PDB file of C-alpha atoms and ligand atoms in Angstrom:
ATOM      1  CA  MET A   4      97.743  70.802 102.195  1.00  0.00           C
ATOM      2  CA  GLU A   5      98.042  74.351 100.510  1.00  0.00           C
ATOM      3  CA  THR A   6     101.395  75.349  99.248  1.00  0.00           C
ATOM      4  CA  VAL A   7     102.174  78.519 100.463  1.00  0.00           C
ATOM      5  CA  THR A   8     103.982  80.732  97.974  1.00  0.00           C
ATOM      6  CA  ALA A   9     105.548  83.184 100.083  1.00  0.00           C
ATOM      7  CA  GLY A  10     102.839  85.672  99.170  1.00  0.00           C
ATOM      8  CA  GLY A  11     104.071  85.725  95.239  1.00  0.00           C
ATOM      9  CA  SER A  12     101.670  86.139  92.587  1.00  0.00           C
ATOM     10  CA  SER A  13      99.158  83.705  91.169  1.00  0.00           C
ATOM     11  CA  ILE A  14      99.893  81.391  88.513  1.00  0.00           C
ATOM     12  CA  ALA A  15      98.865  82.034  85.223  1.00  0.00           C
ATOM     13  CA  GLU A  16      96.756  78.800  85.267  1.00  0.00           C
ATOM     14  CA  VAL A  17      94.909  80.191  88.076  1.00  0.00           C
ATOM     15  CA  GLN A  18      94.495  83.760  86.712  1.00  0.00           C
ATOM     16  CA  ALA A  19      93.143  81.945  83.338  1.00  0.00           C
ATOM     17  CA  LEU A  20      90.421  80.470  86.051  1.00  0.00           C
ATOM     18  CA  LEU A  21      89.686  83.798  87.707  1.00  0.00           C
ATOM     19  CA  ARG A  22      89.156  85.472  84.519  1.00  0.00           C
ATOM     20  CA  VAL A  23      86.609  82.704  83.002  1.00  0.00           C
ATOM     21  CA  LEU A  24      84.685  82.775  86.660  1.00  0.00           C
ATOM     22  CA  ALA A  25      84.767  86.689  86.663  1.00  0.00           C
ATOM     23  CA  ALA A  26      82.444  86.706  83.639  1.00  0.00           C
ATOM     24  CA  GLY A  27      79.610  85.403  85.287  1.00  0.00           C
ATOM     25  CA  HIS A  28      79.912  87.809  88.275  1.00  0.00           C
ATOM     26  CA  ARG A  29      79.316  91.578  88.982  1.00  0.00           C
ATOM     27  CA  ARG A  30      80.866  92.264  92.451  1.00  0.00           C
ATOM     28  CA  ALA A  31      84.146  90.689  92.926  1.00  0.00           C
ATOM     29  CA  GLY A  32      86.528  90.872  95.806  1.00  0.00           C
ATOM     30  CA  GLU A  33      90.177  89.788  96.077  1.00  0.00           C
ATOM     31  CA  ILE A  34      92.022  89.137  99.772  1.00  0.00           C
ATOM     32  CA  GLY A  35      95.721  89.716  98.847  1.00  0.00           C
ATOM     33  CA  THR A  36      96.171  91.744  96.060  1.00  0.00           C
ATOM     34  CA  ALA A  37      99.965  91.265  95.767  1.00  0.00           C
ATOM     35  CA  PHE A  38     101.343  92.970  92.738  1.00  0.00           C
ATOM     36  CA  GLY A  39      97.850  92.957  90.919  1.00  0.00           C
ATOM     37  CA  LYS A  40      98.057  89.723  88.797  1.00  0.00           C
ATOM     38  CA  GLY A  41      95.005  87.984  89.874  1.00  0.00           C
ATOM     39  CA  GLY A  42      93.169  91.216  90.105  1.00  0.00           C
ATOM     40  CA  ALA A  43      93.836  92.183  86.622  1.00  0.00           C
ATOM     41  CA  ALA A  44      92.714  88.931  85.493  1.00  0.00           C
ATOM     42  CA  ILE A  45      89.330  89.057  87.237  1.00  0.00           C
ATOM     43  CA  ALA A  46      89.006  92.782  85.999  1.00  0.00           C
ATOM     44  CA  GLN A  47      89.326  91.395  82.535  1.00  0.00           C
ATOM     45  CA  GLY A  48      87.117  89.012  83.191  1.00  0.00           C
ATOM     46  CA  LEU A  49      84.064  91.271  84.817  1.00  0.00           C
ATOM     47  CA  PRO A  50      80.997  91.904  82.511  1.00  0.00           C
ATOM     48  CA  PRO A  51      80.509  95.708  81.815  1.00  0.00           C
ATOM     49  CA  GLY A  52      79.702  97.130  85.088  1.00  0.00           C
ATOM     50  CA  GLY A  53      81.281  94.599  87.379  1.00  0.00           C
ATOM     51  CA  THR A  54      83.566  95.713  89.986  1.00  0.00           C
ATOM     52  CA  LEU A  55      86.151  94.330  91.954  1.00  0.00           C
ATOM     53  CA  VAL A  56      87.531  95.584  95.294  1.00  0.00           C
ATOM     54  CA  THR A  57      90.900  94.136  96.394  1.00  0.00           C
ATOM     55  CA  VAL A  58      92.870  94.325  99.300  1.00  0.00           C
ATOM     56  CA  GLU A  59      96.616  94.260 100.100  1.00  0.00           C
ATOM     57  CA  LEU A  60      98.711  94.714 103.573  1.00  0.00           C
ATOM     58  CA  ASP A  61     101.776  95.111 102.210  1.00  0.00           C
ATOM     59  CA  ARG A  62     102.562  99.414 101.285  1.00  0.00           C
ATOM     60  CA  THR A  63     105.299  98.483  98.459  1.00  0.00           C
ATOM     61  CA  ARG A  64     103.335  95.971  96.920  1.00  0.00           C
ATOM     62  CA  ALA A  65      99.957  97.909  97.043  1.00  0.00           C
ATOM     63  CA  GLN A  66     101.841 100.656  95.108  1.00  0.00           C
ATOM     64  CA  VAL A  67     102.991  97.916  92.572  1.00  0.00           C
ATOM     65  CA  ALA A  68      99.332  96.816  92.133  1.00  0.00           C
ATOM     66  CA  ARG A  69      97.920 100.222  91.797  1.00  0.00           C
ATOM     67  CA  GLU A  70      99.961 100.590  88.676  1.00  0.00           C
ATOM     68  CA  GLU A  71      99.168  97.259  87.345  1.00  0.00           C
ATOM     69  CA  LEU A  72      95.512  97.827  87.904  1.00  0.00           C
ATOM     70  CA  ALA A  73      95.557 101.436  86.837  1.00  0.00           C
ATOM     71  CA  PRO A  74      94.140 100.321  83.430  1.00  0.00           C
ATOM     72  CA  PHE A  75      90.893  99.044  85.015  1.00  0.00           C
ATOM     73  CA  PRO A  76      88.688 101.895  86.344  1.00  0.00           C
ATOM     74  CA  ASN A  77      86.272  99.419  88.078  1.00  0.00           C
ATOM     75  CA  VAL A  78      88.793  98.083  90.683  1.00  0.00           C
ATOM     76  CA  ARG A  79      89.032  99.890  93.853  1.00  0.00           C
ATOM     77  CA  LEU A  80      92.446  98.929  95.527  1.00  0.00           C
ATOM     78  CA  ILE A  81      92.110  99.174  99.325  1.00  0.00           C
ATOM     79  CA  GLU A  82      95.713  99.418 101.372  1.00  0.00           C
ATOM     80  CA  GLY A  83      95.505  97.531 104.734  1.00  0.00           C
ATOM     81  CA  ASP A  84      94.213  94.317 106.261  1.00  0.00           C
ATOM     82  CA  TRP A  85      91.472  92.290 104.244  1.00  0.00           C
ATOM     83  CA  HIS A  86      88.723  92.584 107.012  1.00  0.00           C
ATOM     84  CA  GLU A  87      88.308  96.058 105.560  1.00  0.00           C
ATOM     85  CA  LEU A  88      87.022  94.269 102.675  1.00  0.00           C
ATOM     86  CA  ALA A  89      83.343  94.061 104.804  1.00  0.00           C
ATOM     87  CA  THR A  90      82.888  97.716 104.060  1.00  0.00           C
ATOM     88  CA  TYR A  91      82.217  96.553 100.324  1.00  0.00           C
ATOM     89  CA  ALA A  92      80.374  93.447 101.055  1.00  0.00           C
ATOM     90  CA  PRO A  93      78.731  91.342  99.772  1.00  0.00           C
ATOM     91  CA  PHE A  94      80.732  90.011  96.820  1.00  0.00           C
ATOM     92  CA  ASP A  95      79.255  87.274  94.310  1.00  0.00           C
ATOM     93  CA  LEU A  96      82.889  86.457  93.619  1.00  0.00           C
ATOM     94  CA  LEU A  97      85.718  86.270  96.204  1.00  0.00           C
ATOM     95  CA  PHE A  98      89.386  85.033  95.373  1.00  0.00           C
ATOM     96  CA  VAL A  99      91.009  84.168  98.797  1.00  0.00           C
ATOM     97  CA  ASP A 100      94.604  84.629  98.440  1.00  0.00           C
ATOM     98  CA  VAL A 101      95.760  85.185 102.152  1.00  0.00           C
ATOM     99  CA  HIS A 102      96.967  81.978 104.098  1.00  0.00           C
ATOM    100  CA  GLU A 103      94.952  82.982 107.723  1.00  0.00           C
ATOM    101  CA  ALA A 104      91.952  84.209 105.798  1.00  0.00           C
ATOM    102  CA  LYS A 105      91.529  80.863 104.342  1.00  0.00           C
ATOM    103  CA  THR A 106      90.201  79.080 107.247  1.00  0.00           C
ATOM    104  CA  ASP A 107      88.264  82.120 108.880  1.00  0.00           C
ATOM    105  CA  PRO A 108      84.794  81.904 108.979  1.00  0.00           C
ATOM    106  CA  ALA A 109      84.510  85.936 108.817  1.00  0.00           C
ATOM    107  CA  VAL A 110      85.113  85.521 105.173  1.00  0.00           C
ATOM    108  CA  LEU A 111      81.716  83.804 104.451  1.00  0.00           C
ATOM    109  CA  ASP A 112      80.417  86.681 105.731  1.00  0.00           C
ATOM    110  CA  LEU A 113      81.738  88.675 102.919  1.00  0.00           C
ATOM    111  CA  VAL A 114      79.854  86.422  99.943  1.00  0.00           C
ATOM    112  CA  GLU A 115      76.315  86.541  99.417  1.00  0.00           C
ATOM    113  CA  ARG A 116      74.381  83.319  99.314  1.00  0.00           C
ATOM    114  CA  GLY A 117      74.784  81.629  96.153  1.00  0.00           C
ATOM    115  CA  GLY A 118      78.090  83.560  95.852  1.00  0.00           C
ATOM    116  CA  LEU A 119      81.382  81.659  94.931  1.00  0.00           C
ATOM    117  CA  VAL A 120      84.715  81.781  96.761  1.00  0.00           C
ATOM    118  CA  VAL A 121      88.245  80.884  95.031  1.00  0.00           C
ATOM    119  CA  ILE A 122      91.368  79.372  96.796  1.00  0.00           C
ATOM    120  CA  ASP A 123      94.393  78.586  95.015  1.00  0.00           C
ATOM    121  CA  ASP A 124      97.547  76.977  96.208  1.00  0.00           C
ATOM    122  CA  MET A 125      96.175  73.423  96.987  1.00  0.00           C
ATOM    123  CA  THR A 126      98.307  70.364  96.618  1.00  0.00           C
ATOM    124  CA  PRO A 127      96.460  67.240  95.633  1.00  0.00           C
ATOM    125  CA  ASP A 128      96.291  64.220  97.234  1.00  0.00           C
ATOM    126  CA  PRO A 129      97.474  65.163 101.011  1.00  0.00           C
ATOM    127  CA  PRO A 130      97.686  62.542 103.527  1.00  0.00           C
ATOM    128  CA  GLY A 131      95.167  64.070 105.387  1.00  0.00           C
ATOM    129  CA  LEU A 132      92.006  66.431 105.192  1.00  0.00           C
ATOM    130  CA  ASP A 133      93.855  69.604 106.176  1.00  0.00           C
ATOM    131  CA  PRO A 134      92.129  72.811 107.685  1.00  0.00           C
ATOM    132  CA  ILE A 135      91.273  74.510 104.738  1.00  0.00           C
ATOM    133  CA  ARG A 136      89.696  71.511 102.928  1.00  0.00           C
ATOM    134  CA  GLU A 137      87.876  70.735 106.236  1.00  0.00           C
ATOM    135  CA  PHE A 138      86.503  74.287 105.938  1.00  0.00           C
ATOM    136  CA  TRP A 139      85.323  74.688 102.534  1.00  0.00           C
ATOM    137  CA  LEU A 140      84.382  70.757 101.866  1.00  0.00           C
ATOM    138  CA  ARG A 141      83.033  69.563 104.740  1.00  0.00           C
ATOM    139  CA  ASN A 142      80.627  72.947 105.943  1.00  0.00           C
ATOM    140  CA  PRO A 143      77.338  72.270 105.658  1.00  0.00           C
ATOM    141  CA  CYS A 144      76.861  76.105 104.964  1.00  0.00           C
ATOM    142  CA  VAL A 145      79.318  75.654 101.592  1.00  0.00           C
ATOM    143  CA  ALA A 146      79.099  73.319  98.149  1.00  0.00           C
ATOM    144  CA  GLY A 147      82.934  73.190  97.731  1.00  0.00           C
ATOM    145  CA  THR A 148      84.968  70.960  95.330  1.00  0.00           C
ATOM    146  CA  GLU A 149      88.506  70.965  94.081  1.00  0.00           C
ATOM    147  CA  VAL A 150      89.817  71.445  90.700  1.00  0.00           C
ATOM    148  CA  LEU A 151      93.586  70.707  89.175  1.00  0.00           C
ATOM    149  CA  THR A 152      94.730  74.065  88.083  1.00  0.00           C
ATOM    150  CA  THR A 153      98.146  72.365  86.985  1.00  0.00           C
ATOM    151  CA  PRO A 154      99.107  68.163  87.189  1.00  0.00           C
ATOM    152  CA  ASP A 155     100.182  69.049  90.958  1.00  0.00           C
ATOM    153  CA  MET A 156      98.184  71.889  92.111  1.00  0.00           C
ATOM    154  CA  GLY A 157      94.559  72.556  92.622  1.00  0.00           C
ATOM    155  CA  ALA A 158      91.909  75.261  93.700  1.00  0.00           C
ATOM    156  CA  ILE A 159      88.807  75.002  95.673  1.00  0.00           C
ATOM    157  CA  LEU A 160      85.632  76.585  94.284  1.00  0.00           C
ATOM    158  CA  ALA A 161      83.217  76.840  96.890  1.00  0.00           C
ATOM    159  CA  THR A 162      79.513  78.401  96.728  1.00  0.00           C
ATOM    160  CA  ARG A 163      77.962  80.024  99.912  1.00  0.00           C
ATOM    161  CA  LEU A 164      74.557  77.932 100.425  1.00  0.00           C
ATOM    162  CA  SER A 165      73.430  79.649 103.506  1.00  0.00           C
TER     163      SER A 165
HETATM  164  C1  LIG B 212      99.366  85.040  97.623  1.00  0.00           C
HETATM  165  S1  LIG B 212      99.699  86.877  97.638  1.00  0.00           S
HETATM  166  C2  LIG B 212      98.490  87.194  96.616  1.00  0.00           C
HETATM  167  C3  LIG B 212      98.613  86.930  95.062  1.00  0.00           C
HETATM  168  C4  LIG B 212      97.402  87.877  94.476  1.00  0.00           C
HETATM  169  N1  LIG B 212      96.265  87.500  94.624  1.00  0.00           N
HETATM  170  C5  LIG B 212      97.636  87.304  93.129  1.00  0.00           C
HETATM  171  O1  LIG B 212      96.736  86.630  92.265  1.00  0.00           O
HETATM  172  O2  LIG B 212      98.649  87.751  92.056  1.00  0.00           O
HETATM  173  C6  LIG B 212      99.529  87.298  99.378  1.00  0.00           C
HETATM  174  C7  LIG B 212      99.097  88.559  99.551  1.00  0.00           C
HETATM  175  O3  LIG B 212      98.561  88.800 101.014  1.00  0.00           O
HETATM  176  C8  LIG B 212      99.184  89.687 101.394  1.00  0.00           C
HETATM  177  N2  LIG B 212      98.693  90.131 102.733  1.00  0.00           N
HETATM  178  C9  LIG B 212      98.640  89.103 103.920  1.00  0.00           C
HETATM  179  N3  LIG B 212      98.284  89.314 105.176  1.00  0.00           N
HETATM  180  C10 LIG B 212      97.336  89.999 104.507  1.00  0.00           C
HETATM  181  C11 LIG B 212      96.339  90.953 105.358  1.00  0.00           C
HETATM  182  N4  LIG B 212      96.047  90.735 106.694  1.00  0.00           N
HETATM  183  N5  LIG B 212      95.305  91.934 104.802  1.00  0.00           N
HETATM  184  C12 LIG B 212      95.872  92.048 103.143  1.00  0.00           C
HETATM  185  N6  LIG B 212      96.581  91.535 102.584  1.00  0.00           N
HETATM  186  C13 LIG B 212      97.757  90.516 102.974  1.00  0.00           C
HETATM  187  C14 LIG B 212     100.362  89.846 101.148  1.00  0.00           C
HETATM  188  O4  LIG B 212     101.378  90.688 101.436  1.00  0.00           O
HETATM  189  C15 LIG B 212     100.487  89.019  99.912  1.00  0.00           C
HETATM  190  O5  LIG B 212     100.966  89.972  99.118  1.00  0.00           O
END
């Protein structure tokens, strides 16, 4: 099951994971900027020349995030719906952090083949296979696995195969 965190910032452990993963990528995207904390972690991890495009629907949050991300000239913050990321696709790293997007097949169209998708806020050991795990771990177009970010929270890492 996914723990929906009322749209707050990602936890420090996830931000550390994003920073590590970003180091091997050049065109990153983020669905759901919130206050810019996860985006800042990605921006810090990207290699020289790497870029991040991040999108936030809520105007107030986007304004806060704009200040948080101001030190990173390689970050573009879009204020709007996540589908607008299609203009900037494909990405080789995509952090999907809006609940509805986590099971939307349109997300895969934003990622190049071989690109990596990150989904956080997963609660380990659910009673059954939930829709998010069903989509990312049982999808023939994707190689997915799950890692713990804390003793009781996890993240899905999934590579687009086709
Ligand atoms: C869990 S928070 C994102 C946390 C952020 N990624 C981080 O690492 O700190 C989810 C955010 O997605 C935004 N959101 C919700 N629906 C959206 C949509 N359709 N398009 C873009 N952003 C959306 C919410 O306003 C909220 O700020």
